[in-house]
mmCIF file of C-alpha atoms in Angstrom:
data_model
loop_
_atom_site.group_PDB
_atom_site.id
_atom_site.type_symbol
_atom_site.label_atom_id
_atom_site.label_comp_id
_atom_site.label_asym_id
_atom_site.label_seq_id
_atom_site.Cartn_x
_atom_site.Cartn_y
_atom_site.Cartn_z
ATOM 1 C CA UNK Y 23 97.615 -69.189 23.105
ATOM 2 C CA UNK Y 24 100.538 -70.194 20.890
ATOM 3 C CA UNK Y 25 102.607 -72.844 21.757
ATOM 4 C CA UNK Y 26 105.192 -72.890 19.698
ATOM 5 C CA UNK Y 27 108.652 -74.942 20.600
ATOM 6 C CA UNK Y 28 111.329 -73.182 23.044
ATOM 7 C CA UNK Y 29 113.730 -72.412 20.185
ATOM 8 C CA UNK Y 30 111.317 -70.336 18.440
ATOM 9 C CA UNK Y 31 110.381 -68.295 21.287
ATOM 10 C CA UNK Y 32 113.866 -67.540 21.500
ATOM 11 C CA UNK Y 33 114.725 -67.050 18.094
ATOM 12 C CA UNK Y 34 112.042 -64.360 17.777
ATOM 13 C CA UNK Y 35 112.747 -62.820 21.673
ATOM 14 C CA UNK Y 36 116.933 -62.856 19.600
ATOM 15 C CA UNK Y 37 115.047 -61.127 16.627
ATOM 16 C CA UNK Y 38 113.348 -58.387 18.531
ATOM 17 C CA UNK Y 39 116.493 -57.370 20.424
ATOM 18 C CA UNK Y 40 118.843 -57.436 17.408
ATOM 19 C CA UNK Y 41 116.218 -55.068 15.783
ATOM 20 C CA UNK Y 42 116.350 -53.040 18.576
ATOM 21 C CA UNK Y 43 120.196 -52.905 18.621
ATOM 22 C CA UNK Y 44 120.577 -52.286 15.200
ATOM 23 C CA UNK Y 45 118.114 -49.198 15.805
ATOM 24 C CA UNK Y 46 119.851 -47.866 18.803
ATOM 25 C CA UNK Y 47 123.489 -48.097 16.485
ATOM 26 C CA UNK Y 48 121.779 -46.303 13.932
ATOM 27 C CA UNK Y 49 120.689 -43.394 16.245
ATOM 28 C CA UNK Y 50 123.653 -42.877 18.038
ATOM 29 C CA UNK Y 51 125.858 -42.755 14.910
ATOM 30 C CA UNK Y 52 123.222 -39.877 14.113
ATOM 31 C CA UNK Y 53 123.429 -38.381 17.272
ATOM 32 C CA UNK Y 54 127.657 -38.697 16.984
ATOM 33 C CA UNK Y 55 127.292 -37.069 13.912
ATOM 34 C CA UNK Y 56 125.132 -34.352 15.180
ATOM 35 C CA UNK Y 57 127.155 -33.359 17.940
ATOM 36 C CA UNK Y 58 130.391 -33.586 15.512
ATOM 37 C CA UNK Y 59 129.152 -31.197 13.164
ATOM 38 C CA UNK Y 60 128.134 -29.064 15.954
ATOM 39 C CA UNK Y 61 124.519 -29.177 15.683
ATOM 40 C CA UNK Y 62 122.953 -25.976 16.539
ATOM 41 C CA UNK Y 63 119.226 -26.322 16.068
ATOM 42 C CA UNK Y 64 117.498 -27.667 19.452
ATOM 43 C CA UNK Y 65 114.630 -28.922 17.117
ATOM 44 C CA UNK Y 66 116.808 -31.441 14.805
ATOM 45 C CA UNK Y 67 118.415 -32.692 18.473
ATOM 46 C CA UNK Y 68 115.304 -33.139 20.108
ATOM 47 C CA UNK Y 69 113.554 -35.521 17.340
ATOM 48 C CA UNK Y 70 116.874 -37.364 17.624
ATOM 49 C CA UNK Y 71 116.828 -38.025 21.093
ATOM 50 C CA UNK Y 72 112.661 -38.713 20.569
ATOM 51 C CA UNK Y 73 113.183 -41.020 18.261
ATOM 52 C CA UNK Y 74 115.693 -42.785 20.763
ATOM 53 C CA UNK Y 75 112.915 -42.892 22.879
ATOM 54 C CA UNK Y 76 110.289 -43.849 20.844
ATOM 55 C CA UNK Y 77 112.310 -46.844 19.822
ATOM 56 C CA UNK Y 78 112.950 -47.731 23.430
ATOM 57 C CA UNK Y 79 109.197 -47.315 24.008
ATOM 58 C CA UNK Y 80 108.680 -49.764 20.934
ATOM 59 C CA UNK Y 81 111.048 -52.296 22.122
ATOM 60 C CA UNK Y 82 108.968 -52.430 25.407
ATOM 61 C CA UNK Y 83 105.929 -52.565 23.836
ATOM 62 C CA UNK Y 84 106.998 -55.980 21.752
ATOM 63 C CA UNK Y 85 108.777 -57.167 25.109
ATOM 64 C CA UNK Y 86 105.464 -57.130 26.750
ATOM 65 C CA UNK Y 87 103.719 -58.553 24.018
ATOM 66 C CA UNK Y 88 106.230 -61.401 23.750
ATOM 67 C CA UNK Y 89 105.165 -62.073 27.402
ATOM 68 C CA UNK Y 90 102.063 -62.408 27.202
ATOM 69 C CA UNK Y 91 101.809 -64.530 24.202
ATOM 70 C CA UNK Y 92 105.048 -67.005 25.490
ATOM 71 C CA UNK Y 93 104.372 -66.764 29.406
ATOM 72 C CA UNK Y 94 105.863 -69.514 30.187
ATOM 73 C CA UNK Y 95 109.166 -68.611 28.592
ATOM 74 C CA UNK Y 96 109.529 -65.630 31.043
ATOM 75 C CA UNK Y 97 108.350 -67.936 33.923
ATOM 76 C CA UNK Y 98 110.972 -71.169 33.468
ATOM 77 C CA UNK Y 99 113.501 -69.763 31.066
ATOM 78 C CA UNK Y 100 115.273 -71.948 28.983
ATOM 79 C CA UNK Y 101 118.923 -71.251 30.224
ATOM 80 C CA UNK Y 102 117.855 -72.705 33.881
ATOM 81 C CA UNK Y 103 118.482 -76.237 34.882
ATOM 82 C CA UNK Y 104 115.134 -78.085 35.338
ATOM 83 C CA UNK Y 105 115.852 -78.182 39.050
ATOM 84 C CA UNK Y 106 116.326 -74.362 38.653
ATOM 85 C CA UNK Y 107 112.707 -74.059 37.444
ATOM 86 C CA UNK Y 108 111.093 -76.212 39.460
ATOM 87 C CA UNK Y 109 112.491 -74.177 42.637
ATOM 88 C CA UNK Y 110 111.248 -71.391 40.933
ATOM 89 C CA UNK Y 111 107.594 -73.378 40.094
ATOM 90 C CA UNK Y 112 107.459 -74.108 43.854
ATOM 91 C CA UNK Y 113 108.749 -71.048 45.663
ATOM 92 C CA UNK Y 114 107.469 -68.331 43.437
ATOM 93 C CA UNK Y 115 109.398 -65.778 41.663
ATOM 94 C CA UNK Y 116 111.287 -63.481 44.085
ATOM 95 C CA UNK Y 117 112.696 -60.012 42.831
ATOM 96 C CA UNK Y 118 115.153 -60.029 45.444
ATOM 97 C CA UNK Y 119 116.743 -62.698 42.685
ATOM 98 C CA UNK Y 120 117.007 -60.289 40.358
ATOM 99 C CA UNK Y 121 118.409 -57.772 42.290
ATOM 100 C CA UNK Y 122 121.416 -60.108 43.322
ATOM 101 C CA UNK Y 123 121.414 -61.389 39.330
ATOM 102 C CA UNK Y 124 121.911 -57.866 38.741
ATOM 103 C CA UNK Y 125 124.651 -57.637 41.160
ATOM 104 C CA UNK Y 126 126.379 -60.847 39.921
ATOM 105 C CA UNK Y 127 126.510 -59.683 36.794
ATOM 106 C CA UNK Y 128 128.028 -55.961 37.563
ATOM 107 C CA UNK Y 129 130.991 -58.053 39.738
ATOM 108 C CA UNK Y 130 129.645 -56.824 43.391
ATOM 109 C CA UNK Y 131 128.146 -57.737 46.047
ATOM 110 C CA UNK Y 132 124.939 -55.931 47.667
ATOM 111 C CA UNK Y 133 126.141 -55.540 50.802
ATOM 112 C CA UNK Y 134 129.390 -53.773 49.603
ATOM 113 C CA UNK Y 135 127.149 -50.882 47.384
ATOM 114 C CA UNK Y 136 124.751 -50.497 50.134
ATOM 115 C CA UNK Y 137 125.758 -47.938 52.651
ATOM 116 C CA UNK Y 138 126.818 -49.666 56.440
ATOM 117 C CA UNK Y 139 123.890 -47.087 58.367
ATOM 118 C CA UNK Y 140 121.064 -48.762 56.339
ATOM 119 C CA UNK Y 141 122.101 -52.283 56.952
ATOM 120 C CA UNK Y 142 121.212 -53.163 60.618
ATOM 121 C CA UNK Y 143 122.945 -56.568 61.899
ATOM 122 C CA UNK Y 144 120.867 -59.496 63.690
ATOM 123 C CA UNK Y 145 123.299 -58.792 66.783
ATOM 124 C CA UNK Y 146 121.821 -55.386 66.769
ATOM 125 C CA UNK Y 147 117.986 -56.247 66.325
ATOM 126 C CA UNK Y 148 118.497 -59.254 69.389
ATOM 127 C CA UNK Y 149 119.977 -56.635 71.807
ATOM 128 C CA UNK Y 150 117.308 -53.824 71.642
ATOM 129 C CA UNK Y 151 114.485 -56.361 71.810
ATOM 130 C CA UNK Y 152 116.423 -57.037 74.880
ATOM 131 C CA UNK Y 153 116.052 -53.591 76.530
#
């Protein structure tokens, strides 16, 4: 296993993203163009969009490899405090992190998207224990 030094890791996580972007601003300035010039052949439009894909399914493939090879990167990332990671060393990862990183970055809270019928309140779960 590699162990090269944190700014490294990132440097080549930054490289395989800007690759990426630069591919995905390349396609859709083809697929722009094909839809300006009113592009009539389904065949031309469909290796478009596959090779959208395919580039998609690249960048995941490098993603992955990048994770196993710098583990520990994806486990205490660099942008956390060190009392960030060590919360995360001792308690685990938990998705449900994610999910409200997710939310924190779109502006909203979960409990605002989710619909009121799906969230049941401790009030509610006390009283029909109580029946």
């Amino acid at each position: 296993m590699e162990n090269p030094s944190s700014s490294n890791i990132e440097e080549v996580q930054q490289e395989c993203y800007d690759e990426w972007m630069s591919l995905q601003a390349k396609r859709m300035t083809d697929l722009k163009r094909a839809l300006a010039n009113g592009e009539k052949n389904d065949g031309a439009l469909r290796e478009l969009i596959q090779s959208v894909i395919e580039d998609f399914k690249d960048y995941a493939r490098k993603r992955s490899e990048h994770s196993r090879r710098y583990s520990s990167n994806y486990f205490a990332p660099t942008w956390n405090t060190c009392l960030e990671n060590a919360l995360l060393w001792m308690g685990g990862c938990r998705p449900s992190s994610f999910i409200r990183l997710v939310y924190a970055m779109c502006g909203s809270q979960p409990s605002s998207v989710l619909p009121t019928s799906s969230v049941t309140t401790t009030s509610a779960i006390g009283e029909s224990d109580r029946d």
